[in-house]
CSV table of C-alpha atoms in Angstrom, one decimal:
chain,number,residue,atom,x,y,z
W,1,UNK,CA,22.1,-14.5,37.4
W,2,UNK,CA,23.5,-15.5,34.5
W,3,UNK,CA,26.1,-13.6,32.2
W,4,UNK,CA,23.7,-11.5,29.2
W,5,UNK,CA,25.3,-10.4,25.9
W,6,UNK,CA,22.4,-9.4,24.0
W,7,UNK,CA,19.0,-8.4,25.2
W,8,UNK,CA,15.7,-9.3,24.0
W,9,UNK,CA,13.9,-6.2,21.7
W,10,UNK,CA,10.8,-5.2,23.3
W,11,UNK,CA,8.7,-5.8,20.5
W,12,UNK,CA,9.9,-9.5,20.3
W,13,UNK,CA,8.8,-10.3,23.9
W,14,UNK,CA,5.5,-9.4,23.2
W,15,UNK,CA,5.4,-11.2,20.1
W,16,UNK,CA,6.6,-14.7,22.1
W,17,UNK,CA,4.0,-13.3,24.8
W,18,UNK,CA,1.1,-13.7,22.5
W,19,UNK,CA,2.3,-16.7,20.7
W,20,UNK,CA,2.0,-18.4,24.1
W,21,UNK,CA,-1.5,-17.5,24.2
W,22,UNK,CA,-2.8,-18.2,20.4
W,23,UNK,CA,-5.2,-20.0,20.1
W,24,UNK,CA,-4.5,-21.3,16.4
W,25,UNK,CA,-4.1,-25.3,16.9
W,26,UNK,CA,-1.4,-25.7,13.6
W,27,UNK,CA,2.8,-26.5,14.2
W,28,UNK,CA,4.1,-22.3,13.6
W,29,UNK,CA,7.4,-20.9,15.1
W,30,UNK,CA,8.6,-17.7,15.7
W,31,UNK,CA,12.5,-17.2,14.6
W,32,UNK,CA,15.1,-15.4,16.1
W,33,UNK,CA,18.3,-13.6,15.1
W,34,UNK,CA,20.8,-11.6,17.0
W,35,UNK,CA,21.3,-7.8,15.8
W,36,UNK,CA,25.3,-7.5,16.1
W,37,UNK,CA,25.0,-3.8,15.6
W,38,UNK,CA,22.6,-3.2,18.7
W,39,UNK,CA,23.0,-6.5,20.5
W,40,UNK,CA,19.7,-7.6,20.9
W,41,UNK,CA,17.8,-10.9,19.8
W,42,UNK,CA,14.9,-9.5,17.0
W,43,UNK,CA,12.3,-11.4,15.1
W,44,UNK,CA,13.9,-12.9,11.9
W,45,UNK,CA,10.9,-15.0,10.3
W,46,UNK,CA,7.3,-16.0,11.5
W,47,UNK,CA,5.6,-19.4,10.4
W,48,UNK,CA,2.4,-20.9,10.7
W,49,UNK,CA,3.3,-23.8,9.0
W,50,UNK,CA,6.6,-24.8,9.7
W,51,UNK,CA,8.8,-28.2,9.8
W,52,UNK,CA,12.1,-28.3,11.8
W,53,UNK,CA,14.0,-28.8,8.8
W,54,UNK,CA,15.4,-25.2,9.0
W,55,UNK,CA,18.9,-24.5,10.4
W,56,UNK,CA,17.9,-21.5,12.2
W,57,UNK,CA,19.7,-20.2,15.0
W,58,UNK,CA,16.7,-19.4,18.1
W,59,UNK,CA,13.1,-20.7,17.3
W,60,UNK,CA,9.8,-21.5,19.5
W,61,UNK,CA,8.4,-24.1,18.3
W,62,UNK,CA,4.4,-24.6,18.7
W,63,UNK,CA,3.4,-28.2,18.2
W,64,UNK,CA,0.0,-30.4,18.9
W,65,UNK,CA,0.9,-32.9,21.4
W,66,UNK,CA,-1.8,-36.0,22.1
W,67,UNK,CA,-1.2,-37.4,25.5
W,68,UNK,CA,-2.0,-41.0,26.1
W,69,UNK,CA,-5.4,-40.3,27.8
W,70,UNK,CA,-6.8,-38.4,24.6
W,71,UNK,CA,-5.8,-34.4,26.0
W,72,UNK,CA,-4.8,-32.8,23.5
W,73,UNK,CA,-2.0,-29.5,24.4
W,74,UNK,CA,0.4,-27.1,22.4
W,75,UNK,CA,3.4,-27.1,24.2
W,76,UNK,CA,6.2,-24.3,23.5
W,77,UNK,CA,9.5,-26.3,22.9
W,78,UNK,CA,12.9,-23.9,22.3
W,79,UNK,CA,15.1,-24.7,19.7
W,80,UNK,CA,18.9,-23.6,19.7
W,81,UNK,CA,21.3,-24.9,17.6
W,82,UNK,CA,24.9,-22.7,16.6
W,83,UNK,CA,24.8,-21.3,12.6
W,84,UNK,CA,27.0,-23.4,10.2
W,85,UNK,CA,30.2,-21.1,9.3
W,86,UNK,CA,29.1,-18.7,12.0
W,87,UNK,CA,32.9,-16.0,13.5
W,88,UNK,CA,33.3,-17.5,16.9
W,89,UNK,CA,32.5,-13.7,18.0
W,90,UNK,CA,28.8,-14.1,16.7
W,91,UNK,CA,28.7,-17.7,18.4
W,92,UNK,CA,29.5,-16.3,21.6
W,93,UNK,CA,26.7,-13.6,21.3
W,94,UNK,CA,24.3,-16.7,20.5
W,95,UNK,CA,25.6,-18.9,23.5
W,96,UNK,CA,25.4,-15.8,25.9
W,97,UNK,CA,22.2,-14.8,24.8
W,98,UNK,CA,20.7,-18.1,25.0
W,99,UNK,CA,19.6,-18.2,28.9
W,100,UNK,CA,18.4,-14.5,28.5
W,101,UNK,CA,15.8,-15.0,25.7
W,102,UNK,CA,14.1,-18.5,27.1
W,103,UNK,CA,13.7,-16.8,31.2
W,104,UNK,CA,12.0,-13.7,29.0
W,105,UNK,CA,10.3,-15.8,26.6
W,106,UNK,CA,9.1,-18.5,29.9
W,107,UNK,CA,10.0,-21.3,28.7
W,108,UNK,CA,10.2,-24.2,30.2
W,109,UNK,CA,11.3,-27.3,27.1
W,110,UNK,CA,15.1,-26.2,25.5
């Protein structure tokens, strides 16, 4: 098991819980933030129309995926990248924080 810094709000996993089972067939993401103060990962924006244009920190992405043989699927994909100008305190929290939030979320694409 991996080193955790910040945990993963309740309310957050069953948000990514029932985003994994929507049934909505548009590109949305759910974006995360880390709460410094209580050192969890929380919600920070929802989108059901989104582009990956944003410099967000954590985000599952939902996207329409057409295989070659005409199946059509809606694969989660997590996104991580480290915030521009972010304390190297704050990048750690992200870093450690990482591993936690995609084995809660079940994901499988990073």
């Amino acid at each position: 098991e991996s080193l955790v810094v910040c945990d993963v709000a309740e309310d957050l996993v069953e948000k990514l819980r029932k985003f994994r089972f929507r049934k909505e067939t548009n590109n949305a993401a759910i974006i995360m933030k880390i709460d410094k103060d209580k050192q969890l990962v929380v919600l920070d924006e929802e989108h059901e129309v989104f582009s990956l244009t944003s410099e967000k920190t954590f985000i599952v992405y939902s996207y329409k995926y057409q295989h070659e043989d005409g199946r059509v699927s809606y694969p989660l994909c997590f996104i991580f990248s480290s915030p521009v100008g972010c304390k190297p305190e704050q990048q750690m929290m992200y870093a450690g924080s990482k591993n936690k939030l995609v084995q809660t979320a079940e994901l499988t694409k990073v």
